[in-house]
Amino acid sequence: MAKVSERLRGRAILVMGRAGLDLYPAPAGTKIEDATSFTAGLGGSAGNIAAALAIAGTETAMLSCVSDDAVGRYTLKELARRGIDTSYVRTVGGEARNTLALSESVFEGHETVVYRNGAADFEMGIDDVRAVDFSAYGGMVTAGTVLAAEPARSAALSGFDRARAAGCLCILDVDYRPYSWPSAEEASRILSQAAVKSDVIVGNDDEFGFMAGAYEKGFAKARELAAEGRLVIYKMGERGAITLQGDAQIETPVFPVDTLKPVGAGDAFLGTMLAALVKGTALDDAVRRGAAAAAVVVTRPGCSIALPTPEELDAFIAQRS
């Protein structure tokens, strides 16, 4: 399992996918339909992962498209404010719009409403990918939603090939969101194709089951992908995570917390874990650090705005050791 750690150590990370605007009803506990005010934050699965990497001190760049309007400008400013390189983020005009998500900071009856019609990130094309010097990065993280529509799908799959040719690790966050895809069959086929091109695959039990064709086949699918030489992280919610590579298996429990809301954990987990590997942390400790970040995020309102600083994360882990 040292191979992935060695290839990421001390390197910058490129994140490809959607970034946009999240709105959270305020104060925490307010339902969307009852809200009179909202808190804004950088959103989108790829945007959240990039934020987690950046807050942990990892040199991070974003590959995406944003809309030529106030929401697109907000997204660019938030990425830049967090120290994320936006050189590969292109602004697109016309009717394209950034993803907008309204997400409640409640657990029981939680609702997140996502607007993805005419999504700007789906406008990413082959030329956007060709402009990237993949040799400058230790890894490229792809959130699966970027694969849901053309031209971004073909561009992203081309990105996998170009990254691998440049010696850049391909890291797939399955991130299956049914509302983004024209059909479940197409999603299963394309996500499985992306998984084969990946060096590291992270997903939950539902997502691996989805790729395998049935929930009960999900873990076997994860083991199959790991047996072919990939690092696979199989997440199981409150039951923790299993890290697989070859015949090796590491089980990581969750950190018990009083959960405020059920979203944001996966992005925090992946970004924080990768940042730890970049710093040379052993894989089992890096996964544990990712689990700790996930635990912190679900206790706070928001997603990217809920991410802990390294100091907060150190204190959280120390209190539970």
PDB file of N, CA and C in Angstrom, residues 184-250:
ATOM      1  N   ALA A 184     -29.953   4.877 -14.894  1.00  0.00           N
ATOM      2  CA  ALA A 184     -29.097   4.109 -13.998  1.00  0.00           C
ATOM      3  C   ALA A 184     -28.171   3.189 -14.786  1.00  0.00           C
ATOM      4  N   GLU A 185     -28.665   2.643 -15.892  1.00  0.00           N
ATOM      5  CA  GLU A 185     -27.857   1.733 -16.709  1.00  0.00           C
ATOM      6  C   GLU A 185     -26.642   2.452 -17.285  1.00  0.00           C
ATOM      7  N   GLU A 186     -26.860   3.666 -17.766  1.00  0.00           N
ATOM      8  CA  GLU A 186     -25.757   4.437 -18.331  1.00  0.00           C
ATOM      9  C   GLU A 186     -24.752   4.812 -17.243  1.00  0.00           C
ATOM     10  N   ALA A 187     -25.260   5.179 -16.083  1.00  0.00           N
ATOM     11  CA  ALA A 187     -24.380   5.534 -14.968  1.00  0.00           C
ATOM     12  C   ALA A 187     -23.514   4.349 -14.556  1.00  0.00           C
ATOM     13  N   SER A 188     -24.105   3.175 -14.437  1.00  0.00           N
ATOM     14  CA  SER A 188     -23.355   1.978 -14.047  1.00  0.00           C
ATOM     15  C   SER A 188     -22.255   1.669 -15.057  1.00  0.00           C
ATOM     16  N   ARG A 189     -22.581   1.792 -16.324  1.00  0.00           N
ATOM     17  CA  ARG A 189     -21.604   1.485 -17.378  1.00  0.00           C
ATOM     18  C   ARG A 189     -20.443   2.477 -17.365  1.00  0.00           C
ATOM     19  N   ILE A 190     -20.742   3.759 -17.301  1.00  0.00           N
ATOM     20  CA  ILE A 190     -19.696   4.774 -17.377  1.00  0.00           C
ATOM     21  C   ILE A 190     -18.850   4.798 -16.111  1.00  0.00           C
ATOM     22  N   LEU A 191     -19.474   4.695 -14.944  1.00  0.00           N
ATOM     23  CA  LEU A 191     -18.713   4.703 -13.698  1.00  0.00           C
ATOM     24  C   LEU A 191     -17.807   3.474 -13.603  1.00  0.00           C
ATOM     25  N   SER A 192     -18.273   2.333 -14.103  1.00  0.00           N
ATOM     26  CA  SER A 192     -17.430   1.135 -14.123  1.00  0.00           C
ATOM     27  C   SER A 192     -16.256   1.326 -15.070  1.00  0.00           C
ATOM     28  N   GLN A 193     -16.504   1.992 -16.194  1.00  0.00           N
ATOM     29  CA  GLN A 193     -15.425   2.284 -17.145  1.00  0.00           C
ATOM     30  C   GLN A 193     -14.384   3.194 -16.509  1.00  0.00           C
ATOM     31  N   ALA A 194     -14.836   4.203 -15.766  1.00  0.00           N
ATOM     32  CA  ALA A 194     -13.914   5.109 -15.082  1.00  0.00           C
ATOM     33  C   ALA A 194     -13.143   4.379 -13.996  1.00  0.00           C
ATOM     34  N   ALA A 195     -13.796   3.453 -13.305  1.00  0.00           N
ATOM     35  CA  ALA A 195     -13.130   2.705 -12.242  1.00  0.00           C
ATOM     36  C   ALA A 195     -11.961   1.894 -12.776  1.00  0.00           C
ATOM     37  N   VAL A 196     -12.133   1.318 -13.944  1.00  0.00           N
ATOM     38  CA  VAL A 196     -11.061   0.533 -14.556  1.00  0.00           C
ATOM     39  C   VAL A 196      -9.856   1.408 -14.874  1.00  0.00           C
ATOM     40  N   LYS A 197     -10.094   2.681 -15.192  1.00  0.00           N
ATOM     41  CA  LYS A 197      -9.011   3.605 -15.519  1.00  0.00           C
ATOM     42  C   LYS A 197      -8.351   4.210 -14.273  1.00  0.00           C
ATOM     43  N   SER A 198      -8.891   3.929 -13.093  1.00  0.00           N
ATOM     44  CA  SER A 198      -8.450   4.581 -11.863  1.00  0.00           C
ATOM     45  C   SER A 198      -7.417   3.770 -11.099  1.00  0.00           C
ATOM     46  N   ASP A 199      -6.580   4.477 -10.332  1.00  0.00           N
ATOM     47  CA  ASP A 199      -5.617   3.848  -9.434  1.00  0.00           C
ATOM     48  C   ASP A 199      -6.154   3.750  -8.012  1.00  0.00           C
ATOM     49  N   VAL A 200      -7.013   4.708  -7.657  1.00  0.00           N
ATOM     50  CA  VAL A 200      -7.628   4.756  -6.329  1.00  0.00           C
ATOM     51  C   VAL A 200      -9.122   4.977  -6.532  1.00  0.00           C
ATOM     52  N   ILE A 201      -9.950   4.176  -5.849  1.00  0.00           N
ATOM     53  CA  ILE A 201     -11.400   4.301  -5.966  1.00  0.00           C
ATOM     54  C   ILE A 201     -11.994   4.413  -4.572  1.00  0.00           C
ATOM     55  N   VAL A 202     -12.822   5.432  -4.377  1.00  0.00           N
ATOM     56  CA  VAL A 202     -13.477   5.650  -3.090  1.00  0.00           C
ATOM     57  C   VAL A 202     -14.981   5.720  -3.328  1.00  0.00           C
ATOM     58  N   GLY A 203     -15.725   4.926  -2.580  1.00  0.00           N
ATOM     59  CA  GLY A 203     -17.171   4.946  -2.708  1.00  0.00           C
ATOM     60  C   GLY A 203     -17.821   4.305  -1.500  1.00  0.00           C
ATOM     61  N   ASN A 204     -19.122   4.464  -1.383  1.00  0.00           N
ATOM     62  CA  ASN A 204     -19.813   3.812  -0.277  1.00  0.00           C
ATOM     63  C   ASN A 204     -20.404   2.484  -0.730  1.00  0.00           C
ATOM     64  N   ASP A 205     -20.973   1.768   0.225  1.00  0.00           N
ATOM     65  CA  ASP A 205     -21.478   0.434  -0.087  1.00  0.00           C
ATOM     66  C   ASP A 205     -22.583   0.471  -1.138  1.00  0.00           C
ATOM     67  N   ASP A 206     -23.427   1.484  -1.106  1.00  0.00           N
ATOM     68  CA  ASP A 206     -24.467   1.616  -2.123  1.00  0.00           C
ATOM     69  C   ASP A 206     -23.868   1.810  -3.513  1.00  0.00           C
ATOM     70  N   GLU A 207     -22.825   2.632  -3.595  1.00  0.00           N
ATOM     71  CA  GLU A 207     -22.229   2.945  -4.900  1.00  0.00           C
ATOM     72  C   GLU A 207     -21.520   1.733  -5.497  1.00  0.00           C
ATOM     73  N   PHE A 208     -20.784   0.981  -4.686  1.00  0.00           N
ATOM     74  CA  PHE A 208     -20.159  -0.231  -5.211  1.00  0.00           C
ATOM     75  C   PHE A 208     -21.216  -1.262  -5.587  1.00  0.00           C
ATOM     76  N   GLY A 209     -22.271  -1.356  -4.791  1.00  0.00           N
ATOM     77  CA  GLY A 209     -23.364  -2.249  -5.135  1.00  0.00           C
ATOM     78  C   GLY A 209     -24.024  -1.848  -6.435  1.00  0.00           C
ATOM     79  N   PHE A 210     -24.157  -0.553  -6.643  1.00  0.00           N
ATOM     80  CA  PHE A 210     -24.745  -0.042  -7.878  1.00  0.00           C
ATOM     81  C   PHE A 210     -23.902  -0.448  -9.080  1.00  0.00           C
ATOM     82  N   MET A 211     -22.570  -0.271  -8.978  1.00  0.00           N
ATOM     83  CA  MET A 211     -21.696  -0.654 -10.090  1.00  0.00           C
ATOM     84  C   MET A 211     -21.720  -2.153 -10.336  1.00  0.00           C
ATOM     85  N   ALA A 212     -21.928  -2.935  -9.260  1.00  0.00           N
ATOM     86  CA  ALA A 212     -21.926  -4.390  -9.375  1.00  0.00           C
ATOM     87  C   ALA A 212     -23.259  -4.945  -9.856  1.00  0.00           C
ATOM     88  N   GLY A 213     -24.313  -4.119  -9.816  1.00  0.00           N
ATOM     89  CA  GLY A 213     -25.615  -4.580 -10.253  1.00  0.00           C
ATOM     90  C   GLY A 213     -26.538  -4.995  -9.131  1.00  0.00           C
ATOM     91  N   ALA A 214     -26.018  -5.087  -7.911  1.00  0.00           N
ATOM     92  CA  ALA A 214     -26.843  -5.440  -6.749  1.00  0.00           C
ATOM     93  C   ALA A 214     -26.075  -5.084  -5.487  1.00  0.00           C
ATOM     94  N   TYR A 215     -26.794  -4.582  -4.486  1.00  0.00           N
ATOM     95  CA  TYR A 215     -26.126  -4.128  -3.261  1.00  0.00           C
ATOM     96  C   TYR A 215     -25.261  -5.213  -2.652  1.00  0.00           C
ATOM     97  N   GLU A 216     -25.783  -6.432  -2.589  1.00  0.00           N
ATOM     98  CA  GLU A 216     -25.049  -7.520  -1.923  1.00  0.00           C
ATOM     99  C   GLU A 216     -23.779  -7.929  -2.667  1.00  0.00           C
ATOM    100  N   LYS A 217     -23.608  -7.444  -3.887  1.00  0.00           N
ATOM    101  CA  LYS A 217     -22.400  -7.754  -4.666  1.00  0.00           C
ATOM    102  C   LYS A 217     -21.355  -6.644  -4.574  1.00  0.00           C
ATOM    103  N   GLY A 218     -21.670  -5.583  -3.836  1.00  0.00           N
ATOM    104  CA  GLY A 218     -20.802  -4.412  -3.809  1.00  0.00           C
ATOM    105  C   GLY A 218     -19.426  -4.680  -3.244  1.00  0.00           C
ATOM    106  N   PHE A 219     -19.345  -5.390  -2.125  1.00  0.00           N
ATOM    107  CA  PHE A 219     -18.036  -5.631  -1.519  1.00  0.00           C
ATOM    108  C   PHE A 219     -17.189  -6.535  -2.408  1.00  0.00           C
ATOM    109  N   ALA A 220     -17.822  -7.496  -3.052  1.00  0.00           N
ATOM    110  CA  ALA A 220     -17.085  -8.356  -3.988  1.00  0.00           C
ATOM    111  C   ALA A 220     -16.537  -7.528  -5.145  1.00  0.00           C
ATOM    112  N   LYS A 221     -17.320  -6.545  -5.597  1.00  0.00           N
ATOM    113  CA  LYS A 221     -16.854  -5.656  -6.665  1.00  0.00           C
ATOM    114  C   LYS A 221     -15.642  -4.857  -6.195  1.00  0.00           C
ATOM    115  N   ALA A 222     -15.692  -4.359  -4.968  1.00  0.00           N
ATOM    116  CA  ALA A 222     -14.573  -3.602  -4.416  1.00  0.00           C
ATOM    117  C   ALA A 222     -13.327  -4.487  -4.319  1.00  0.00           C
ATOM    118  N   ARG A 223     -13.493  -5.699  -3.868  1.00  0.00           N
ATOM    119  CA  ARG A 223     -12.358  -6.622  -3.746  1.00  0.00           C
ATOM    120  C   ARG A 223     -11.787  -6.973  -5.118  1.00  0.00           C
ATOM    121  N   GLU A 224     -12.659  -7.119  -6.088  1.00  0.00           N
ATOM    122  CA  GLU A 224     -12.203  -7.419  -7.449  1.00  0.00           C
ATOM    123  C   GLU A 224     -11.337  -6.287  -7.991  1.00  0.00           C
ATOM    124  N   LEU A 225     -11.774  -5.056  -7.796  1.00  0.00           N
ATOM    125  CA  LEU A 225     -11.002  -3.902  -8.262  1.00  0.00           C
ATOM    126  C   LEU A 225      -9.672  -3.798  -7.520  1.00  0.00           C
ATOM    127  N   ALA A 226      -9.684  -4.111  -6.219  1.00  0.00           N
ATOM    128  CA  ALA A 226      -8.453  -4.059  -5.427  1.00  0.00           C
ATOM    129  C   ALA A 226      -7.486  -5.163  -5.837  1.00  0.00           C
ATOM    130  N   ALA A 227      -8.014  -6.322  -6.170  1.00  0.00           N
ATOM    131  CA  ALA A 227      -7.161  -7.456  -6.550  1.00  0.00           C
ATOM    132  C   ALA A 227      -6.375  -7.165  -7.824  1.00  0.00           C
ATOM    133  N   GLU A 228      -6.862  -6.217  -8.611  1.00  0.00           N
ATOM    134  CA  GLU A 228      -6.180  -5.836  -9.849  1.00  0.00           C
ATOM    135  C   GLU A 228      -5.115  -4.772  -9.620  1.00  0.00           C
ATOM    136  N   GLY A 229      -4.851  -4.443  -8.340  1.00  0.00           N
ATOM    137  CA  GLY A 229      -3.762  -3.534  -8.009  1.00  0.00           C
ATOM    138  C   GLY A 229      -4.170  -2.144  -7.590  1.00  0.00           C
ATOM    139  N   ARG A 230      -5.474  -1.912  -7.495  1.00  0.00           N
ATOM    140  CA  ARG A 230      -5.942  -0.584  -7.104  1.00  0.00           C
ATOM    141  C   ARG A 230      -6.076  -0.478  -5.589  1.00  0.00           C
ATOM    142  N   LEU A 231      -5.993   0.742  -5.104  1.00  0.00           N
ATOM    143  CA  LEU A 231      -6.337   1.031  -3.721  1.00  0.00           C
ATOM    144  C   LEU A 231      -7.818   1.379  -3.708  1.00  0.00           C
ATOM    145  N   VAL A 232      -8.584   0.645  -2.927  1.00  0.00           N
ATOM    146  CA  VAL A 232     -10.036   0.822  -2.885  1.00  0.00           C
ATOM    147  C   VAL A 232     -10.472   1.092  -1.452  1.00  0.00           C
ATOM    148  N   ILE A 233     -11.286   2.122  -1.272  1.00  0.00           N
ATOM    149  CA  ILE A 233     -11.838   2.415   0.050  1.00  0.00           C
ATOM    150  C   ILE A 233     -13.350   2.254  -0.029  1.00  0.00           C
ATOM    151  N   TYR A 234     -13.842   1.290   0.743  1.00  0.00           N
ATOM    152  CA  TYR A 234     -15.240   0.888   0.756  1.00  0.00           C
ATOM    153  C   TYR A 234     -15.870   1.444   2.031  1.00  0.00           C
ATOM    154  N   LYS A 235     -16.668   2.487   1.876  1.00  0.00           N
ATOM    155  CA  LYS A 235     -17.249   3.174   3.034  1.00  0.00           C
ATOM    156  C   LYS A 235     -18.620   2.579   3.372  1.00  0.00           C
ATOM    157  N   MET A 236     -18.888   2.488   4.684  1.00  0.00           N
ATOM    158  CA  MET A 236     -20.121   1.838   5.136  1.00  0.00           C
ATOM    159  C   MET A 236     -20.883   2.692   6.149  1.00  0.00           C
ATOM    160  N   GLY A 237     -20.803   4.002   6.021  1.00  0.00           N
ATOM    161  CA  GLY A 237     -21.535   4.869   6.927  1.00  0.00           C
ATOM    162  C   GLY A 237     -21.091   4.693   8.365  1.00  0.00           C
ATOM    163  N   GLU A 238     -22.050   4.469   9.256  1.00  0.00           N
ATOM    164  CA  GLU A 238     -21.746   4.352  10.682  1.00  0.00           C
ATOM    165  C   GLU A 238     -20.956   3.098  11.028  1.00  0.00           C
ATOM    166  N   ARG A 239     -20.806   2.177  10.054  1.00  0.00           N
ATOM    167  CA  ARG A 239     -20.005   0.963  10.288  1.00  0.00           C
ATOM    168  C   ARG A 239     -18.538   1.157   9.907  1.00  0.00           C
ATOM    169  N   GLY A 240     -18.176   2.358   9.493  1.00  0.00           N
ATOM    170  CA  GLY A 240     -16.782   2.651   9.204  1.00  0.00           C
ATOM    171  C   GLY A 240     -16.413   2.413   7.755  1.00  0.00           C
ATOM    172  N   ALA A 241     -15.137   2.131   7.518  1.00  0.00           N
ATOM    173  CA  ALA A 241     -14.631   1.939   6.159  1.00  0.00           C
ATOM    174  C   ALA A 241     -13.636   0.790   6.127  1.00  0.00           C
ATOM    175  N   ILE A 242     -13.558   0.159   4.969  1.00  0.00           N
ATOM    176  CA  ILE A 242     -12.576  -0.902   4.747  1.00  0.00           C
ATOM    177  C   ILE A 242     -11.674  -0.473   3.598  1.00  0.00           C
ATOM    178  N   THR A 243     -10.370  -0.453   3.840  1.00  0.00           N
ATOM    179  CA  THR A 243      -9.384  -0.093   2.827  1.00  0.00           C
ATOM    180  C   THR A 243      -8.784  -1.378   2.273  1.00  0.00           C
ATOM    181  N   LEU A 244      -8.801  -1.512   0.938  1.00  0.00           N
ATOM    182  CA  LEU A 244      -8.389  -2.748   0.281  1.00  0.00           C
ATOM    183  C   LEU A 244      -7.318  -2.469  -0.756  1.00  0.00           C
ATOM    184  N   GLN A 245      -6.315  -3.319  -0.798  1.00  0.00           N
ATOM    185  CA  GLN A 245      -5.368  -3.342  -1.913  1.00  0.00           C
ATOM    186  C   GLN A 245      -4.723  -4.714  -1.938  1.00  0.00           C
ATOM    187  N   GLY A 246      -4.844  -5.393  -3.066  1.00  0.00           N
ATOM    188  CA  GLY A 246      -4.353  -6.764  -3.119  1.00  0.00           C
ATOM    189  C   GLY A 246      -5.089  -7.614  -2.092  1.00  0.00           C
ATOM    190  N   ASP A 247      -4.339  -8.352  -1.290  1.00  0.00           N
ATOM    191  CA  ASP A 247      -4.931  -9.190  -0.238  1.00  0.00           C
ATOM    192  C   ASP A 247      -5.023  -8.465   1.099  1.00  0.00           C
ATOM    193  N   ALA A 248      -4.471  -7.254   1.172  1.00  0.00           N
ATOM    194  CA  ALA A 248      -4.447  -6.519   2.440  1.00  0.00           C
ATOM    195  C   ALA A 248      -5.784  -5.831   2.686  1.00  0.00           C
ATOM    196  N   GLN A 249      -6.154  -5.715   3.953  1.00  0.00           N
ATOM    197  CA  GLN A 249      -7.424  -5.117   4.329  1.00  0.00           C
ATOM    198  C   GLN A 249      -7.272  -4.389   5.662  1.00  0.00           C
ATOM    199  N   ILE A 250      -7.684  -3.118   5.692  1.00  0.00           N
ATOM    200  CA  ILE A 250      -7.641  -2.313   6.916  1.00  0.00           C
ATOM    201  C   ILE A 250      -9.054  -1.852   7.235  1.00  0.00           C
TER     202      ILE A 250
END
